[in-house]
Amino acid sequence: MSEIAILNLPASRGANTNATPVPLIPDADRKPLTKKEISADHPTWCPGCGDFSVLALYFKLIEKRKMHHEKITTVAGIGCSSRFPYFVQAHGAHYIHGRALPFASGVSLSRPDLHVFVFGGDGDAFSIGGNHFTHTARKNVKLTYVVMDNSVYGLTKNQTSPTSPIGFKSKTDVWGAKDQPINPLKQAIAAGATFVARTSHTNPNHVLQMMEAAMDHDGFSFIQCLSECVEFYPGAFDTSNPRKGGKYELVPESHDVTDEYAAYKLSENLHPGLFGVFYKNKRATKNANEAEIIADLQGKHAGLEPWQILKKNFDRMK
Amino acid sequence: MSTADDINAAPQISKISEAVIRIAGNSQDGIQAIGGFLARLAGRSEQEVMTFMTIPSTISGGPSIFQVRIGSGEVLSSGDEADLLLAFYDHSYLAHLNSLKPGGIVIYDSDHMKADDISVENLTKYRHLGVPISSLTIEAIGGTGRDKGKNVFALGLLAKMFGLNVPKLHKLLAERFTGKDPKIVETALNAFNAGHNYELITATELFQFKPGENVGQSQVVMSGNEALTFGLIAAGVRFGAGYPITPWSDIMELLRRELPKYGGQFQQCEDEIASISMAIGASWGGGVAVTGSSGPGIALKTEAIGWASMAEMPLIVVDVQRGGPSTGMPTNIEQSDINIACYGGHGDSPRVVIAPASVEDCFYTAIEAVNIARKYSTPVIILSDQGIATRIEAFKEPDLKSLMQDISPDLSPVTDHKPYDLSAPDGITRHIAPGTRVASGKYPVVTGLEHDELGHPTGSGKLHTQMISKRRNKLKKLASEFPVPKIYGPSEGQILLVSWGSAQGPVQEAVKLSREQGHAISAVHVRYITPLPPGLETIFAGFSHVFVVELNDEGFSGVGQLGALIRSHIPDPKIRGITKVDGLTWKVKEIINRALELAK
Ligand SMILES: Cc1ncc(C[n+]2csc(CCOP(=O)(O)OP(=O)(O)O)c2C)c(N)n1
Ligand code: SF4
Ligand SMILES: [Mg+2]
């Protein structure tokens, strides 16, 4: 046998090695967090960027739902919108471009005590991360994904994005984009997302309402949130902004949100399109399915210490 | 094995201390099963055993072999040449006869090969035993003439040939087929007994193993992939994610089945990038998660490995190497992923790379890797290879009770926490998992952007310099914890062979054999590929030549991948490479010949 350096388990990985116990206010006496307590770095976004209101409404959600600091888990990929976690005073992860969903799935599946929020841009979600979007939706991993859609690549300064409409002039399509854009709602519905909603940064109450509904949904909840890039695509969503002469039309109350085909049809035209919950259905989450497998197999090994379970395998290999 | 040409009617029984048996046929003949039985039996008989097999690269099967070397004493490799070849077809006979020692025995299925096909030259060179294996199997167990069961019949023949312990084999057969229809056990036993009772009238010699030397040692018999998987479980890993690829898939399949028993889970993802991302997410969640792949998938993971290096996240990445580049030689052995494992990624992204040397070492390396990842907040790559992954070895049963670790996260509150604390006394980053309350109300962020001590982004060149040094220095500290490698053989001499990964066994056997022949050859084995262990330079000083033996190309520098890496630390021209990329494991004689030639 070779010589092994570190076979002994090192002390706890965390820094929770404080000698003195931490005096804390009991959970019941904790007051809802104030905006000041939840904000961290000052956002680096351009003045007027739609992303500000999405952040403000996330703060509102935290306040309203009386979430505790340590339970707030914010994950993002790369993009202007994806800088989100730095602005929230809570546990956060700023991962690589397009891969926030599988990262967040790892958190959600291994830590069922947390509700994970993922924020990101349209390029992050539907271009480089397109495959992950499909699979996270179909597996119904429990988390909330807010795509801040500005229909352009903001951080890299004005290239065509997968949601840029035909005719959109960017640095990579100076003559106007020619490719058919992705329809995020159809994409989500077809992939098997169990909660699909649409909102816009121009309507704060509606954003909050959608965030709350998404958070309460037991499964993969997806929100397309229009969020204007004032720098590279100003006026992109004016047709849905009443202050700019547009129309903010809600999904009709008569719509059956469990009707997949009806939802698909409602998503037909997104300029300006409708706002609200398009689709919502109950299907076992990945988290629940895994928990069931675990309960089943652990039940079969009840009363055994982990080493004894492993020993059973080793006994079979003699 | 002696080669007595005894012509008496009653075969003599020779006492042997080791034998190399090669079984050649098609993959659907159940060759792996016979090899597995032999290996298990050896493990239960306090003997050492090592196997080698080839997997056909097509699903529909094709020629396949399983070689098993059983020794009453130490077994270091699966053996250069076979003492006995069991050939199911004429093509198996023709393809593998040259792997047999002169004077060795070949048992062939005379239903598939005519005696006339054997050349006079071969008849004099090897001892031939034709046995109508197929028809006798049908006679014994019935059936439609399909070849089912003939492997068990052949096992019976081998049991007779080598005087193997029949009650133990009966028990192994019964265990293997239990749970299925009781008739199946009966049929297997019938096939076995028919083989065992077959009168090997033309055999001139039968064999009997001397008792095994590992007396009183409870042994387990498994493959490297299995040992690695169980090592991860013992280490406390409870989350993994992966995407299928040979030869890594066994590990993910086993983890998927096993982890839920411990409250854990393994996710099959849409691709390798998602897999590593999920694993990193779970590591941030507070565990040490595993992902893995083989070359092509490791290439896809490199951006995320860079993130783990930057954010200093504990993570295990298993790379079961195969022939590359690209899809390369997917079912062949090669050790050509050192470069991607150590350097794969942009920017300066230090990580740890450890290569297990044997099946047993796979088990302990997994535990060690997890503890390093945890202690140093770093990604650790376990660089296994197709050879260790699929071969079966017997080793001393580990003390599972004392080894099993619980590394579930500690979520107790802290007063204040800076993960990337530049003034931490040991210079090592430590994370708190989400869910941990921080009394100061200041929460850390983990990120791939260069960051300050709390993880918030910075554009400061000064901080970038400090943080880069911090990430480098912690692994230098780790290196100082590594033991100085032990020299196999005297510490001075003409040639020092340097091995890594699965080359350890054949290289040590080469040292043994060449020393018997009067050559001053020693060896040193390197397990820690990055960072390198201390003391190599001093070890090298005792030798005129240092040859790094590895299964990859000599490259532009003329030394292989580990050779080049070592040379970047110790720029001494006496360090040279013995490399090859023929997709096969090292033969002992090949190593000796190449070394002597190069030293001329
Ligand atoms: C692998 C990789 N490729 C490219 C980039 C460069 N990049 C950063 S953000 C981005 C696109 C951002 O667009 P979007 O996701 O829509 O976010 P926005 O900035 O518009 O909010 C690109 C291409 C990168 N960081 N990583
Ligand atoms: S470039 Fe566009 S998306 Fe980025 S911060 Fe400025 S306005 Fe917002
Ligand atoms: Mg965008």
mmCIF file of C-alpha atoms in Angstrom, chain A residues 74-278:
data_model
loop_
_atom_site.group_PDB
_atom_site.id
_atom_site.type_symbol
_atom_site.label_atom_id
_atom_site.label_comp_id
_atom_site.label_asym_id
_atom_site.label_seq_id
_atom_site.Cartn_x
_atom_site.Cartn_y
_atom_site.Cartn_z
ATOM 1 C CA THR A 74 -29.048 33.770 -4.699
ATOM 2 C CA VAL A 75 -27.304 32.232 -7.681
ATOM 3 C CA ALA A 76 -26.419 33.685 -11.087
ATOM 4 C CA GLY A 77 -24.344 33.093 -14.189
ATOM 5 C CA ILE A 78 -22.587 35.864 -16.112
ATOM 6 C CA GLY A 79 -24.048 39.009 -17.625
ATOM 7 C CA CYS A 80 -25.122 42.457 -16.401
ATOM 8 C CA SER A 81 -28.202 40.951 -14.797
ATOM 9 C CA SER A 82 -26.180 38.079 -13.362
ATOM 10 C CA ARG A 83 -24.230 40.396 -11.067
ATOM 11 C CA PHE A 84 -27.299 40.230 -8.868
ATOM 12 C CA PRO A 85 -25.799 38.184 -5.965
ATOM 13 C CA TYR A 86 -23.268 40.917 -5.107
ATOM 14 C CA PHE A 87 -26.073 43.342 -4.437
ATOM 15 C CA VAL A 88 -27.899 41.078 -2.015
ATOM 16 C CA GLN A 89 -26.654 40.800 1.565
ATOM 17 C CA ALA A 90 -27.021 37.020 1.788
ATOM 18 C CA HIS A 91 -25.360 33.809 0.734
ATOM 19 C CA GLY A 92 -24.716 34.138 -2.964
ATOM 20 C CA ALA A 93 -22.872 32.511 -5.820
ATOM 21 C CA HIS A 94 -21.729 34.152 -9.032
ATOM 22 C CA TYR A 95 -20.983 31.200 -11.258
ATOM 23 C CA ILE A 96 -19.872 30.839 -14.886
ATOM 24 C CA HIS A 97 -21.737 31.960 -18.001
ATOM 25 C CA GLY A 98 -24.832 29.900 -18.763
ATOM 26 C CA ARG A 99 -24.433 27.310 -16.044
ATOM 27 C CA ALA A 100 -26.259 28.870 -13.122
ATOM 28 C CA LEU A 101 -29.129 26.373 -13.360
ATOM 29 C CA PRO A 102 -27.134 23.173 -12.843
ATOM 30 C CA PHE A 103 -25.192 24.901 -10.059
ATOM 31 C CA ALA A 104 -28.439 25.950 -8.414
ATOM 32 C CA SER A 105 -29.841 22.441 -8.921
ATOM 33 C CA GLY A 106 -26.885 21.066 -6.971
ATOM 34 C CA VAL A 107 -27.779 23.413 -4.125
ATOM 35 C CA SER A 108 -31.497 22.729 -4.304
ATOM 36 C CA LEU A 109 -31.127 18.942 -4.435
ATOM 37 C CA SER A 110 -28.538 18.696 -1.694
ATOM 38 C CA ARG A 111 -30.080 21.335 0.574
ATOM 39 C CA PRO A 112 -33.854 20.921 0.612
ATOM 40 C CA ASP A 113 -34.016 23.408 3.500
ATOM 41 C CA LEU A 114 -33.190 26.291 1.160
ATOM 42 C CA HIS A 115 -35.211 27.935 -1.595
ATOM 43 C CA VAL A 116 -32.817 28.889 -4.360
ATOM 44 C CA PHE A 117 -33.365 31.954 -6.529
ATOM 45 C CA VAL A 118 -31.530 32.178 -9.825
ATOM 46 C CA PHE A 119 -31.237 35.434 -11.780
ATOM 47 C CA GLY A 120 -29.733 35.898 -15.210
ATOM 48 C CA GLY A 121 -29.949 37.285 -18.698
ATOM 49 C CA ASP A 122 -31.481 36.052 -21.921
ATOM 50 C CA GLY A 123 -28.118 35.077 -23.410
ATOM 51 C CA ASP A 124 -27.143 33.251 -20.257
ATOM 52 C CA ALA A 125 -30.469 31.403 -20.202
ATOM 53 C CA PHE A 126 -31.291 30.621 -23.810
ATOM 54 C CA SER A 127 -28.028 30.657 -25.683
ATOM 55 C CA ILE A 128 -25.091 29.240 -23.764
ATOM 56 C CA GLY A 129 -27.375 27.816 -21.083
ATOM 57 C CA GLY A 130 -30.146 26.622 -23.420
ATOM 58 C CA ASN A 131 -29.567 22.947 -22.790
ATOM 59 C CA HIS A 132 -29.581 23.390 -19.037
ATOM 60 C CA PHE A 133 -32.827 25.344 -19.226
ATOM 61 C CA THR A 134 -34.514 22.452 -21.007
ATOM 62 C CA HIS A 135 -33.283 19.781 -18.623
ATOM 63 C CA THR A 136 -33.811 21.674 -15.398
ATOM 64 C CA ALA A 137 -37.367 22.376 -16.526
ATOM 65 C CA ARG A 138 -38.135 18.798 -17.511
ATOM 66 C CA LYS A 139 -36.681 17.428 -14.289
ATOM 67 C CA ASN A 140 -38.739 19.941 -12.345
ATOM 68 C CA VAL A 141 -35.966 20.851 -9.940
ATOM 69 C CA LYS A 142 -37.411 23.004 -7.177
ATOM 70 C CA LEU A 143 -36.056 26.524 -7.636
ATOM 71 C CA THR A 144 -37.113 29.896 -9.008
ATOM 72 C CA TYR A 145 -35.517 31.196 -12.177
ATOM 73 C CA VAL A 146 -36.000 34.839 -13.129
ATOM 74 C CA VAL A 147 -34.673 35.628 -16.579
ATOM 75 C CA MET A 148 -34.155 39.366 -16.931
ATOM 76 C CA ASP A 149 -34.784 39.577 -20.634
ATOM 77 C CA ASN A 150 -33.459 42.710 -22.340
ATOM 78 C CA SER A 151 -33.248 41.021 -25.752
ATOM 79 C CA VAL A 152 -29.622 41.982 -26.097
ATOM 80 C CA TYR A 153 -26.195 41.087 -24.754
ATOM 81 C CA GLY A 154 -25.601 43.873 -22.267
ATOM 82 C CA LEU A 155 -22.346 43.023 -20.543
ATOM 83 C CA THR A 156 -20.479 42.336 -23.769
ATOM 84 C CA LYS A 157 -21.908 45.545 -25.216
ATOM 85 C CA ASN A 158 -24.575 45.091 -27.780
ATOM 86 C CA GLN A 159 -24.570 41.844 -29.674
ATOM 87 C CA THR A 160 -27.668 40.029 -30.886
ATOM 88 C CA SER A 161 -29.228 37.788 -28.250
ATOM 89 C CA PRO A 162 -31.433 34.728 -28.775
ATOM 90 C CA THR A 163 -34.480 36.841 -27.914
ATOM 91 C CA SER A 164 -33.592 39.839 -30.099
ATOM 92 C CA PRO A 165 -36.453 40.367 -32.544
ATOM 93 C CA ILE A 166 -35.974 40.159 -36.296
ATOM 94 C CA GLY A 167 -34.724 43.500 -37.517
ATOM 95 C CA PHE A 168 -32.890 44.373 -34.287
ATOM 96 C CA LYS A 169 -29.684 46.202 -35.099
ATOM 97 C CA SER A 170 -26.687 45.192 -32.982
ATOM 98 C CA LYS A 171 -22.941 45.143 -33.443
ATOM 99 C CA THR A 172 -23.199 41.605 -34.796
ATOM 100 C CA ASP A 173 -26.230 42.374 -36.985
ATOM 101 C CA VAL A 174 -25.626 45.849 -38.272
ATOM 102 C CA TRP A 175 -28.185 45.226 -41.000
ATOM 103 C CA GLY A 176 -30.778 43.984 -38.546
ATOM 104 C CA ALA A 177 -31.133 40.490 -37.063
ATOM 105 C CA LYS A 178 -32.552 37.870 -39.411
ATOM 106 C CA ASP A 179 -32.766 34.771 -37.226
ATOM 107 C CA GLN A 180 -36.000 33.685 -35.677
ATOM 108 C CA PRO A 181 -35.832 34.576 -31.957
ATOM 109 C CA ILE A 182 -36.544 32.141 -29.175
ATOM 110 C CA ASN A 183 -39.912 32.397 -27.494
ATOM 111 C CA PRO A 184 -38.997 31.868 -23.832
ATOM 112 C CA LEU A 185 -42.518 30.939 -22.781
ATOM 113 C CA LYS A 186 -42.986 28.319 -25.486
ATOM 114 C CA GLN A 187 -39.527 27.039 -24.763
ATOM 115 C CA ALA A 188 -40.354 26.635 -21.089
ATOM 116 C CA ILE A 189 -43.741 25.031 -21.673
ATOM 117 C CA ALA A 190 -42.380 22.597 -24.245
ATOM 118 C CA ALA A 191 -39.484 21.674 -21.981
ATOM 119 C CA GLY A 192 -41.866 20.701 -19.192
ATOM 120 C CA ALA A 193 -41.575 23.636 -16.793
ATOM 121 C CA THR A 194 -44.356 23.453 -14.220
ATOM 122 C CA PHE A 195 -44.642 27.205 -13.619
ATOM 123 C CA VAL A 196 -44.316 29.711 -16.454
ATOM 124 C CA ALA A 197 -44.980 33.404 -15.956
ATOM 125 C CA ARG A 198 -44.252 36.710 -17.626
ATOM 126 C CA THR A 199 -43.835 40.149 -16.137
ATOM 127 C CA SER A 200 -42.029 43.410 -16.749
ATOM 128 C CA HIS A 201 -39.834 45.678 -14.663
ATOM 129 C CA THR A 202 -42.165 48.542 -15.486
ATOM 130 C CA ASN A 203 -44.922 47.067 -13.335
ATOM 131 C CA PRO A 204 -43.484 46.600 -9.795
ATOM 132 C CA ASN A 205 -46.619 45.198 -8.187
ATOM 133 C CA HIS A 206 -46.923 42.617 -10.885
ATOM 134 C CA VAL A 207 -43.256 41.605 -10.590
ATOM 135 C CA LEU A 208 -43.676 41.054 -6.851
ATOM 136 C CA GLN A 209 -46.873 39.122 -7.392
ATOM 137 C CA MET A 210 -45.177 36.823 -9.913
ATOM 138 C CA MET A 211 -42.109 36.350 -7.672
ATOM 139 C CA GLU A 212 -44.331 35.361 -4.774
ATOM 140 C CA ALA A 213 -46.319 32.918 -6.859
ATOM 141 C CA ALA A 214 -43.097 31.441 -8.241
ATOM 142 C CA MET A 215 -41.597 31.041 -4.806
ATOM 143 C CA ASP A 216 -44.714 29.284 -3.552
ATOM 144 C CA HIS A 217 -44.735 26.874 -6.452
ATOM 145 C CA ASP A 218 -43.392 23.449 -5.608
ATOM 146 C CA GLY A 219 -41.210 22.857 -8.651
ATOM 147 C CA PHE A 220 -39.256 24.631 -11.351
ATOM 148 C CA SER A 221 -40.744 28.123 -11.535
ATOM 149 C CA PHE A 222 -39.740 30.284 -14.451
ATOM 150 C CA ILE A 223 -40.394 33.985 -14.893
ATOM 151 C CA GLN A 224 -39.584 35.920 -18.008
ATOM 152 C CA CYS A 225 -39.140 39.432 -16.685
ATOM 153 C CA LEU A 226 -38.740 42.101 -19.326
ATOM 154 C CA SER A 227 -35.942 44.377 -18.187
ATOM 155 C CA GLU A 228 -34.938 47.177 -20.439
ATOM 156 C CA CYS A 229 -31.300 47.767 -21.367
ATOM 157 C CA VAL A 230 -31.307 51.562 -21.617
ATOM 158 C CA GLU A 231 -27.805 51.498 -22.996
ATOM 159 C CA PHE A 232 -28.129 49.140 -25.963
ATOM 160 C CA TYR A 233 -31.814 48.530 -26.503
ATOM 161 C CA PRO A 234 -33.789 51.500 -25.219
ATOM 162 C CA GLY A 235 -37.490 51.354 -25.851
ATOM 163 C CA ALA A 236 -37.397 47.606 -26.471
ATOM 164 C CA PHE A 237 -40.594 47.041 -24.504
ATOM 165 C CA ASP A 238 -42.438 50.326 -24.998
ATOM 166 C CA THR A 239 -45.345 48.516 -26.625
ATOM 167 C CA SER A 240 -46.119 46.969 -23.245
ATOM 168 C CA ASN A 241 -45.506 50.116 -21.193
ATOM 169 C CA PRO A 242 -48.633 52.262 -20.692
ATOM 170 C CA ARG A 243 -46.433 55.242 -19.805
ATOM 171 C CA LYS A 244 -44.930 54.990 -23.285
ATOM 172 C CA GLY A 245 -48.278 54.574 -24.970
ATOM 173 C CA GLY A 246 -48.242 50.779 -24.814
ATOM 174 C CA LYS A 247 -50.613 48.275 -23.282
ATOM 175 C CA TYR A 248 -49.945 46.065 -20.255
ATOM 176 C CA GLU A 249 -52.464 43.364 -20.879
ATOM 177 C CA LEU A 250 -52.900 40.568 -18.355
ATOM 178 C CA VAL A 251 -53.472 36.900 -19.081
ATOM 179 C CA PRO A 252 -57.304 36.640 -19.159
ATOM 180 C CA GLU A 253 -58.833 35.313 -15.970
ATOM 181 C CA SER A 254 -60.698 32.706 -17.969
ATOM 182 C CA HIS A 255 -57.425 31.073 -18.993
ATOM 183 C CA ASP A 256 -56.959 27.599 -17.541
ATOM 184 C CA VAL A 257 -53.339 27.641 -16.357
ATOM 185 C CA THR A 258 -53.172 23.849 -16.357
ATOM 186 C CA ASP A 259 -53.981 23.727 -20.080
ATOM 187 C CA GLU A 260 -50.631 23.384 -21.750
ATOM 188 C CA TYR A 261 -51.902 23.966 -25.298
ATOM 189 C CA ALA A 262 -53.903 27.012 -24.306
ATOM 190 C CA ALA A 263 -50.822 28.410 -22.580
ATOM 191 C CA TYR A 264 -48.784 27.743 -25.685
ATOM 192 C CA LYS A 265 -51.326 29.563 -27.820
ATOM 193 C CA LEU A 266 -51.416 32.536 -25.449
ATOM 194 C CA SER A 267 -47.642 32.827 -25.795
ATOM 195 C CA GLU A 268 -47.942 33.240 -29.547
ATOM 196 C CA ASN A 269 -47.152 36.890 -29.960
ATOM 197 C CA LEU A 270 -44.814 38.482 -27.465
ATOM 198 C CA HIS A 271 -44.844 41.992 -28.911
ATOM 199 C CA PRO A 272 -46.294 43.219 -26.670
ATOM 200 C CA GLY A 273 -47.783 39.918 -25.487
ATOM 201 C CA LEU A 274 -49.598 39.199 -22.229
ATOM 202 C CA PHE A 275 -48.483 39.225 -18.607
ATOM 203 C CA GLY A 276 -49.211 36.851 -15.755
ATOM 204 C CA VAL A 277 -49.107 33.118 -15.134
ATOM 205 C CA PHE A 278 -49.358 31.224 -18.419
#
